[in-house]
Coordinates of C-alpha atoms in Angstrom, one line a residue:
Chain A
M1 CA 4.7 -4.9 -43.8
T2 CA 5.7 -8.5 -44.3
F3 CA 9.3 -9.4 -44.8
R4 CA 9.2 -11.1 -48.2
R5 CA 12.9 -11.4 -48.7
P6 CA 15.7 -12.3 -46.3
T7 CA 17.5 -9.1 -47.1
Q8 CA 14.6 -7.0 -46.0
F9 CA 14.5 -8.8 -42.7
V10 CA 18.3 -8.3 -42.2
L11 CA 17.9 -4.7 -42.9
A12 CA 15.1 -4.3 -40.4
T13 CA 17.2 -6.2 -37.8
V14 CA 20.1 -3.8 -38.3
V15 CA 17.8 -0.8 -37.9
F16 CA 16.3 -2.4 -34.8
A17 CA 19.7 -3.0 -33.3
A18 CA 20.6 0.7 -33.9
L19 CA 17.4 1.7 -32.2
A20 CA 18.0 -0.7 -29.3
L21 CA 21.4 0.8 -28.7
T22 CA 19.9 4.3 -28.7
A23 CA 17.4 3.2 -26.1
A24 CA 20.0 1.5 -24.0
C25 CA 21.7 4.9 -23.8
S26 CA 18.6 6.7 -22.5
S27 CA 20.3 7.3 -19.2
C28 CA 23.2 9.2 -20.8
S29 CA 21.0 11.1 -23.2
S30 CA 17.9 13.1 -22.5
K31 CA 14.4 11.6 -22.4
P32 CA 11.5 13.8 -23.4
P33 CA 10.5 15.8 -20.3
S34 CA 7.2 14.9 -18.7
R35 CA 5.1 17.2 -16.6
F36 CA 5.1 14.4 -14.0
D37 CA 8.9 14.2 -13.6
K38 CA 8.9 16.2 -10.4
A39 CA 6.6 13.6 -8.8
Q40 CA 8.9 10.9 -10.1
Q41 CA 12.0 12.5 -8.5
E42 CA 10.2 13.1 -5.2
S43 CA 8.8 9.6 -4.9
T44 CA 12.0 7.8 -5.6
Q45 CA 13.9 9.6 -2.8
P46 CA 14.7 7.6 0.3
K47 CA 11.5 7.6 2.5
D48 CA 13.1 9.9 5.1
K49 CA 13.7 12.6 2.5
Q50 CA 10.1 12.5 1.3
A51 CA 7.3 14.6 2.7
P52 CA 5.9 12.7 5.7
V53 CA 2.7 10.7 5.1
N54 CA 0.9 8.2 7.3
Q55 CA 2.3 4.8 6.1
N56 CA -0.5 3.0 7.9
P57 CA -3.8 4.8 7.1
I58 CA -7.1 3.2 8.2
A59 CA -8.0 0.0 6.4
G60 CA -10.1 0.7 3.3
G61 CA -12.6 -2.0 4.3
T62 CA -13.6 0.2 7.3
F63 CA -15.5 2.5 4.9
N64 CA -17.4 -0.2 3.1
K65 CA -20.5 -0.2 5.3
F66 CA -21.0 3.5 4.8
F67 CA -21.3 3.3 1.0
P68 CA -24.7 4.0 -0.8
K69 CA -26.7 0.9 -1.5
A70 CA -28.0 -0.1 -4.9
E71 CA -31.4 1.3 -5.9
A72 CA -33.8 1.1 -8.8
G73 CA -31.8 1.3 -12.0
Y74 CA -28.5 1.7 -10.2
T75 CA -25.9 -0.8 -9.0
V76 CA -23.0 -0.2 -6.6
T77 CA -20.1 -2.7 -7.0
F78 CA -16.9 -2.5 -4.9
A79 CA -13.9 -2.2 -7.2
Q80 CA -10.8 -1.5 -5.2
E81 CA -9.9 -1.7 -1.5
K82 CA -6.5 -0.9 -0.2
K83 CA -5.0 0.8 2.9
G84 CA -6.7 4.2 3.2
V85 CA -9.1 3.8 0.3
S86 CA -12.2 2.0 -0.8
Q87 CA -13.8 2.6 -4.2
A88 CA -17.0 1.4 -5.9
S89 CA -18.4 1.7 -9.4
L90 CA -21.8 3.3 -9.7
K91 CA -23.7 2.0 -12.8
K92 CA -27.0 3.1 -14.2
D93 CA -28.6 0.5 -16.4
G94 CA -25.3 -1.3 -16.6
K95 CA -23.2 1.7 -17.7
E96 CA -20.7 3.3 -15.3
V97 CA -21.7 6.8 -14.5
A98 CA -19.5 7.6 -11.5
L99 CA -16.8 6.3 -9.1
L100 CA -17.7 6.4 -5.5
S101 CA -14.9 6.5 -2.9
V102 CA -13.9 7.2 0.7
T103 CA -10.2 7.8 1.5
D104 CA -8.1 8.5 4.6
T105 CA -6.3 11.8 3.6
T106 CA -3.5 11.1 6.1
A107 CA -2.0 9.0 3.2
N108 CA -2.1 11.9 0.8
P109 CA -2.2 15.1 2.9
T110 CA -1.9 17.5 0.0
S111 CA -5.5 16.6 -0.9
L112 CA -6.5 18.7 2.1
D113 CA -5.2 21.9 0.6
K114 CA -8.2 22.4 -1.7
Y115 CA -10.6 22.6 1.3
K116 CA -8.9 25.7 2.6
A117 CA -10.8 27.7 0.0
S118 CA -14.1 25.8 0.4
T119 CA -17.1 28.0 0.9
T120 CA -19.8 25.4 0.4
K121 CA -21.1 22.5 2.5
I122 CA -22.9 19.3 1.7
G123 CA -24.6 17.4 4.5
G124 CA -22.9 19.9 6.9
H125 CA -19.3 19.0 5.7
P126 CA -17.0 21.3 3.7
S127 CA -17.3 20.5 0.0
V128 CA -15.2 21.2 -3.1
Q129 CA -15.4 20.6 -6.8
F130 CA -12.2 19.5 -8.5
G131 CA -12.2 18.3 -12.1
P132 CA -15.0 15.7 -12.3
N133 CA -14.9 15.2 -8.5
T134 CA -17.5 16.4 -6.0
S135 CA -16.1 15.8 -2.5
V136 CA -16.7 16.5 1.1
L137 CA -14.2 16.3 4.0
V138 CA -15.6 14.5 7.0
K139 CA -14.1 15.1 10.4
G140 CA -11.2 16.9 8.8
R141 CA -9.8 13.5 7.7
Y142 CA -12.0 11.4 5.5
Q143 CA -12.6 12.4 2.0
V144 CA -15.9 11.2 0.4
T145 CA -16.0 11.6 -3.4
V146 CA -18.3 11.1 -6.3
A147 CA -16.1 11.2 -9.5
A148 CA -18.5 11.8 -12.4
K149 CA -18.1 10.2 -15.8
P150 CA -19.0 12.6 -18.6
G151 CA -22.7 13.1 -18.7
F152 CA -23.3 12.6 -14.9
A153 CA -24.6 16.0 -13.8
K154 CA -23.3 17.8 -10.7
P155 CA -26.7 17.8 -8.9
D156 CA -26.7 14.0 -9.4
A157 CA -23.2 13.8 -7.9
E158 CA -24.3 15.8 -4.9
K159 CA -27.3 13.7 -4.5
W160 CA -25.2 10.5 -4.4
L161 CA -22.7 12.1 -2.1
Q162 CA -25.5 12.5 0.4
K163 CA -26.4 8.8 0.1
F164 CA -23.2 7.9 1.9
D165 CA -23.6 7.5 5.6
L166 CA -21.6 10.6 6.4
A167 CA -22.5 10.5 10.1
G168 CA -21.3 6.9 10.2
I169 CA -18.0 8.0 8.6
A170 CA -17.7 10.8 11.1
S171 CA -18.0 8.2 13.9
I172 CA -14.8 6.4 12.7
P173 CA -12.2 7.0 15.4
Chain B
M1 CA 11.3 -5.6 -11.1
S2 CA 11.4 -3.0 -13.8
D3 CA 13.7 0.0 -13.2
K4 CA 11.6 2.2 -15.5
S5 CA 9.2 4.8 -14.3
I6 CA 5.5 4.2 -14.7
I7 CA 5.5 7.2 -17.0
E8 CA 8.0 5.5 -19.3
I9 CA 6.3 2.1 -19.0
V10 CA 2.9 3.5 -20.1
D11 CA 4.4 5.8 -22.7
E12 CA 6.1 2.8 -24.3
I13 CA 2.9 0.8 -24.9
P14 CA 3.0 0.3 -28.6
S15 CA 0.2 1.8 -30.8
S16 CA 0.9 -0.7 -33.6
G17 CA 2.6 -4.0 -34.2
M18 CA 1.9 -7.7 -33.9
T19 CA 0.4 -7.6 -30.4
V20 CA -2.0 -4.8 -31.4
M21 CA -3.0 -6.6 -34.5
L22 CA -3.6 -9.8 -32.6
L23 CA -5.8 -8.0 -30.0
K24 CA -7.7 -6.2 -32.8
S25 CA -8.3 -9.6 -34.4
L26 CA -9.9 -10.8 -31.1
D27 CA -12.3 -7.9 -31.0
F28 CA -15.0 -10.2 -32.3
V29 CA -14.8 -12.3 -29.1
V30 CA -15.4 -9.3 -26.8
P31 CA -16.8 -6.6 -29.2
G32 CA -15.9 -3.1 -28.4
Q33 CA -14.4 -3.9 -25.0
W34 CA -10.8 -3.1 -25.8
Q35 CA -9.4 0.2 -27.0
N36 CA -5.6 0.5 -27.4
V37 CA -5.1 3.4 -24.9
V38 CA -1.5 4.4 -24.9
G39 CA 0.6 7.1 -23.3
F40 CA 0.8 8.0 -19.7
E41 CA -0.9 11.5 -19.9
N42 CA -3.3 10.3 -22.5
T43 CA -4.4 7.4 -20.2
I44 CA -5.2 9.9 -17.5
R45 CA -7.2 12.1 -19.9
V46 CA -9.2 9.1 -21.2
Y47 CA -10.2 7.6 -17.9
T48 CA -10.8 10.9 -16.0
G49 CA -12.8 12.2 -19.0
T50 CA -11.7 15.8 -18.1
D51 CA -9.5 18.5 -19.5
D52 CA -9.0 20.2 -16.2
E53 CA -5.2 20.5 -16.3
A54 CA -4.7 21.0 -12.5
Y55 CA -6.8 17.8 -11.9
I56 CA -4.8 15.8 -14.5
Q57 CA -1.6 17.0 -12.9
A58 CA -2.7 15.9 -9.5
V59 CA -3.9 12.5 -10.6
G60 CA -0.7 11.9 -12.6
D61 CA 1.5 12.9 -9.7
R62 CA -0.5 10.6 -7.3
V63 CA -0.2 7.7 -9.8
V64 CA 3.6 8.2 -9.9
H65 CA 3.8 8.2 -6.0
L66 CA 1.5 5.1 -5.8
Y67 CA 3.6 3.1 -8.3
N68 CA 6.9 4.0 -6.6
D69 CA 5.6 2.9 -3.2
S70 CA 6.5 -0.8 -3.5
S71 CA 4.3 -1.7 -0.6
Q72 CA 1.2 -0.9 -2.7
G73 CA 1.7 -4.0 -4.9
Y74 CA 1.6 -2.3 -8.3
Q75 CA 5.2 -3.1 -9.1
R76 CA 4.7 -6.7 -8.2
A77 CA 1.6 -6.9 -10.5
L78 CA 3.6 -5.5 -13.4
W79 CA 6.3 -8.1 -12.8
L80 CA 3.8 -10.9 -12.7
Y81 CA 2.2 -9.7 -16.0
Q82 CA 5.7 -9.6 -17.5
T83 CA 6.7 -13.0 -16.2
A84 CA 3.5 -14.6 -17.4
N85 CA 4.4 -13.4 -20.9
S86 CA 6.5 -16.1 -22.4
A87 CA 7.3 -14.3 -25.6
G88 CA 10.9 -14.3 -26.7
G89 CA 13.3 -17.2 -27.1
M90 CA 13.9 -18.4 -30.5
L91 CA 11.7 -15.9 -32.2
G92 CA 13.1 -13.0 -30.1
T93 CA 14.2 -11.2 -33.2
A94 CA 10.7 -11.5 -34.7
A95 CA 9.2 -10.1 -31.5
M96 CA 11.6 -7.2 -31.6
A97 CA 10.6 -6.4 -35.1
S98 CA 7.0 -6.5 -34.0
K99 CA 7.8 -3.7 -31.5
L100 CA 8.8 -1.6 -34.4
G101 CA 5.3 -1.8 -35.7
E102 CA 6.0 -4.4 -38.4
S103 CA 4.3 -7.6 -39.1
V104 CA 6.3 -10.8 -39.3
S105 CA 5.7 -13.5 -41.9
F106 CA 4.3 -16.7 -40.5
L107 CA 5.8 -18.8 -43.4
G108 CA 9.2 -17.3 -43.0
F109 CA 9.4 -18.7 -39.5
L110 CA 7.6 -21.9 -39.9
D111 CA 10.8 -24.0 -39.8
K112 CA 11.8 -22.3 -36.6
I113 CA 8.6 -22.9 -34.7
T114 CA 8.3 -25.9 -32.4
P115 CA 4.9 -26.0 -30.8
K116 CA 5.0 -26.9 -27.1
A117 CA 3.8 -30.3 -26.2
D118 CA 0.2 -30.2 -24.9
T119 CA 1.3 -31.2 -21.5
S120 CA 3.6 -28.2 -21.3
Q121 CA 1.1 -25.8 -22.9
S122 CA -1.7 -26.8 -20.5
I123 CA 0.6 -25.9 -17.6
D124 CA 1.3 -22.5 -19.1
F125 CA -2.5 -22.0 -19.7
T126 CA -3.4 -22.7 -16.1
L127 CA -0.5 -20.6 -14.8
K128 CA -1.6 -17.6 -16.9
T129 CA -5.1 -18.0 -15.6
V130 CA -4.0 -18.1 -12.0
I131 CA -1.6 -15.2 -12.5
E132 CA -4.6 -13.1 -13.6
L133 CA -6.2 -13.7 -10.3
L134 CA -3.0 -12.9 -8.4
C135 CA -2.6 -9.7 -10.3
F136 CA -6.3 -8.8 -9.7
C137 CA -5.7 -9.0 -5.9
Q138 CA -2.3 -7.1 -6.1
I139 CA -4.0 -4.3 -8.0
N140 CA -7.5 -4.0 -6.5
G141 CA -7.1 -5.7 -3.1
I142 CA -10.0 -7.9 -2.2
P143 CA -12.9 -5.4 -2.5
G144 CA -16.0 -5.5 -0.4
D145 CA -17.1 -7.3 2.7
S146 CA -18.1 -10.7 1.5
I147 CA -17.2 -13.5 -1.0
G148 CA -20.2 -12.2 -2.9
D149 CA -18.7 -8.7 -3.2
F150 CA -15.4 -10.2 -4.4
V151 CA -17.1 -12.4 -7.0
A152 CA -19.1 -9.3 -8.1
A153 CA -15.8 -7.4 -8.5
L154 CA -14.5 -10.2 -10.7
G155 CA -17.7 -10.1 -12.6
E156 CA -17.0 -6.5 -13.5
Y157 CA -14.3 -7.6 -15.8
G158 CA -14.4 -5.4 -18.8
G159 CA -12.2 -3.4 -21.2
D160 CA -8.5 -4.4 -21.3
A161 CA -8.9 -7.0 -18.5
L162 CA -11.7 -8.8 -20.4
M163 CA -9.7 -8.7 -23.6
R164 CA -6.7 -10.3 -21.7
V165 CA -8.8 -13.1 -20.4
A166 CA -10.3 -13.6 -23.9
A167 CA -6.7 -13.8 -25.3
I168 CA -5.7 -16.3 -22.6
V169 CA -8.7 -18.5 -23.6
C170 CA -8.1 -18.1 -27.3
V171 CA -4.3 -17.9 -27.7
D172 CA -3.2 -20.1 -24.8
G173 CA -6.1 -22.4 -24.5
L174 CA -8.4 -23.1 -27.5
L175 CA -5.9 -22.4 -30.3
P176 CA -3.0 -24.6 -29.2
L177 CA -4.9 -27.2 -27.2
G178 CA -8.2 -27.5 -29.1
P179 CA -11.8 -27.8 -27.8
D180 CA -10.8 -29.9 -24.8
F181 CA -8.4 -27.2 -23.5
L182 CA -10.3 -26.9 -20.2
K183 CA -10.2 -30.6 -19.5
M184 CA -6.4 -30.5 -20.3
G185 CA -6.2 -27.7 -17.7
D186 CA -8.0 -29.9 -15.2
A187 CA -5.6 -32.7 -15.8
A188 CA -2.6 -30.4 -15.7
V189 CA -3.2 -29.3 -12.1
S190 CA -2.5 -32.7 -10.7
R191 CA 1.0 -32.9 -12.3
I192 CA 3.2 -31.3 -9.6
A193 CA 6.5 -32.3 -11.2
D194 CA 5.5 -30.6 -14.5
F195 CA 4.9 -27.4 -12.6
E196 CA 8.2 -27.7 -10.8
S197 CA 10.0 -27.8 -14.1
N198 CA 8.1 -25.0 -15.6
P199 CA 10.1 -21.8 -15.9
I200 CA 7.2 -19.4 -15.2
F201 CA 6.1 -21.5 -12.1
T202 CA 9.6 -21.4 -10.7
K203 CA 9.8 -17.6 -11.0
I204 CA 6.4 -16.9 -9.5
A205 CA 6.2 -19.7 -6.9
S206 CA 7.0 -17.5 -4.0
Y207 CA 3.9 -15.4 -4.7
I208 CA 1.6 -18.4 -4.7
P209 CA 0.1 -19.3 -1.4
G210 CA 1.3 -22.6 0.1
G211 CA 4.4 -23.9 1.8
D212 CA 5.6 -26.4 -0.8
S213 CA 5.1 -27.2 -4.4
A214 CA 2.2 -29.6 -3.7
S215 CA 0.2 -27.0 -1.8
K216 CA 1.1 -24.3 -4.3
V217 CA -0.2 -26.5 -7.2
G218 CA -3.2 -27.3 -5.0
F219 CA -3.9 -23.5 -4.8
I220 CA -3.5 -23.3 -8.6
G221 CA -6.0 -26.2 -9.0
Q222 CA -8.5 -24.4 -6.8
A223 CA -8.1 -21.1 -8.5
F224 CA -8.3 -22.6 -11.9
G225 CA -11.4 -24.6 -10.8
S226 CA -13.1 -21.4 -9.7
V227 CA -12.9 -19.8 -13.2
R228 CA -12.9 -22.8 -15.6
D229 CA -16.7 -23.0 -15.7
W230 CA -16.8 -19.3 -16.5
M231 CA -14.3 -19.9 -19.3
D232 CA -16.4 -22.8 -20.6
N233 CA -19.5 -20.6 -20.7
F234 CA -17.4 -17.9 -22.4
V235 CA -16.4 -20.3 -25.2
Q236 CA -19.9 -21.9 -25.6
S237 CA -21.9 -18.7 -25.5
R238 CA -19.7 -17.1 -28.2
G239 CA -19.5 -20.3 -30.3
L240 CA -15.7 -19.9 -30.3
T241 CA -13.7 -22.4 -32.4
R242 CA -10.1 -22.7 -33.4
E243 CA -11.1 -22.1 -37.0
G244 CA -13.1 -19.0 -36.2
I245 CA -10.2 -17.5 -34.2
V246 CA -7.7 -18.2 -37.0
G247 CA -10.1 -16.9 -39.6
S248 CA -10.3 -13.6 -37.7
V249 CA -6.5 -13.4 -37.0
R250 CA -5.9 -13.9 -40.7
N251 CA -7.6 -10.6 -41.4
Y252 CA -4.8 -8.9 -39.6
I253 CA -1.8 -11.1 -39.6
D254 CA -0.3 -12.9 -42.6
I255 CA -1.0 -16.5 -41.7
T256 CA -1.0 -18.7 -44.8
D257 CA -0.8 -22.0 -43.2
D258 CA -3.5 -24.0 -41.4
K259 CA -1.3 -25.9 -38.9
L260 CA -3.3 -24.6 -36.0
D261 CA -0.9 -25.6 -33.3
Y262 CA 1.8 -23.8 -35.2
V263 CA -0.4 -20.7 -35.4
G264 CA -0.7 -20.7 -31.6
A265 CA 3.0 -21.1 -31.1
F266 CA 3.7 -18.4 -33.6
L267 CA 1.4 -15.9 -31.8
D268 CA 2.8 -16.9 -28.5
M269 CA 6.3 -16.2 -29.6
T270 CA 5.7 -13.0 -31.6
T271 CA 3.2 -11.1 -29.4
N272 CA 3.1 -10.1 -25.8
Y273 CA -0.6 -9.5 -25.2
Y274 CA -0.4 -10.4 -21.5
E275 CA 2.1 -7.6 -20.6
H276 CA 0.5 -5.2 -23.1
T277 CA -3.0 -5.3 -21.7
G278 CA -1.6 -5.9 -18.2
I279 CA 0.1 -2.5 -18.2
Q280 CA -3.2 -0.9 -19.5
T281 CA -5.2 -2.5 -16.7
L282 CA -2.6 -1.4 -14.1
A283 CA -2.5 2.2 -15.4
R284 CA -6.3 2.4 -15.5
R285 CA -6.8 1.1 -12.0
M286 CA -4.1 3.4 -10.6
V287 CA -5.7 6.4 -12.3
E288 CA -9.1 5.5 -10.9
R289 CA -7.6 5.1 -7.4
A290 CA -5.8 8.4 -7.7
M291 CA -9.1 10.1 -8.7
A292 CA -10.3 9.1 -5.2
E293 CA -7.3 10.3 -3.4
V294 CA -6.5 13.7 -5.0

C-alpha cells in the first residue's frame, strides 16, 4: 500500500505507535512459547549454574588435515572453523550435497548420549544415524559427521565418512 | 548488544515490507540466490532439510546455547550488522511503517530527503564492505589451513550473503555514487579525518585491527582493496547500471522520480537490508555448525 493522503499516513503512524507500545511491554505480557525456551533459560544462567562443558576444546584447525580431499566431480571447501569444530562443504558438480565436520564433543557432551545405543560401526568406530547425520565417535571424544542434504543417500554418506583419516583423528592427543 | 534471544531475533525477520521488496527487486542481480527464510524453527527446517523432530530440537537447542555464549562471536556479528545499517534518522517513521509490511511513497518524502555528499557516502560504502569481512570472520572463523582455503571460503558466497554483497554494491555503491563508485572508494580510504567523523566508524573502530585511526583506516584500505576487483567484475559481468537497478526497483517500490541519488538515499533510509540478510546469514551458519555438534 502507498500512503496517498496525509491522513492515511497519520493513521498508520498511530497504529504503529500502539503496536510499538505493545511490543515494549513484551516482558510484562506473555510471548508465544517456543520449544527452545528451556535451552534459552539454561544458557542464560550464570556459567557456574550451567551444566559443565569444556570451555577450551581443541582448536578446530587441528582437524583440517584429516578431512577428505576433492576428487573427480567433487569439491571440499572449508566453511567454518572455531574452537572444537571444523566444517566443510561437499559439493558435487557445484551443488552442495553434504556438510562434512569433525567436532570435539567435550564442548557439547550431550552429543555423546546417542552413542550409548549404538550397535553399528564404521571403520571400527561406533556409528549412529541422527536426522540427516551419519556420524562416528573416534576415541570416545571426536565426532566425525556427514550431514546429508536431501538426495544424498546413506551409503554415499558412509562412503564419505570413511574418506576421513579416522586413524589420524584417533592419534590426536 | 541486543537483549533479545536469538529465537526472537530470527522470529522477527519480516516476511514483507520495504526491505523485502528491495531485496526481491535485486533478484535480477543474483538470480535465485536469496530466499526470504524467516522464523527460528522454520530456518532450522529449511537448512537441515529434515522433519526429524528430535534432531530439529537438538539443533535449535544447540544454536541457542552457541548464540548465548558471548565468546563465540555471534552476538558481536549481529551487533556489527545492525551498526552497519544506517537506516533511521529523519525517515525513522517511514522505516517503522515499512516494518508493518507497508510501502512508503517516494514522492511523499522527497522534500525530506537529503542525499549524503559523495565523500560521506563513499566512506559508508567502504565501511559496509569491510564490516562484511569482519562479520565473516566472527561467524565462520578463518576456515582452512592456508590463504587459499580462506579465499576459497569467501568464494563460496551464496544465498543471503551474496544478496547482501549485491545490495552493498547496488544500493550503497552504484546507485548513490554512479559508475565510478569503486574509484571513489579507493579515494575514500586515504581520508582519515572523514572516517574519524563518521558515526559508524566511531562505533566499530574498536573491532578494526590497528592501534590508531591511521592504522585502522589502513586496514580498511587493504580490506577494501582485496575485494574491489571482485566487485568491479561483479558489476561488469552483469552489466549493472544505475538505470537498470532503478528500473527493477520500480517494479516493486513506487518510485516516480528519476533523481537517482535521491532514490539511493530513500532506499538507505527506508530499508535495512544489511541487518535483515545479516540475521539470515548468522542463523544459517549457526544451524549448520549445530548440525556438526549435535
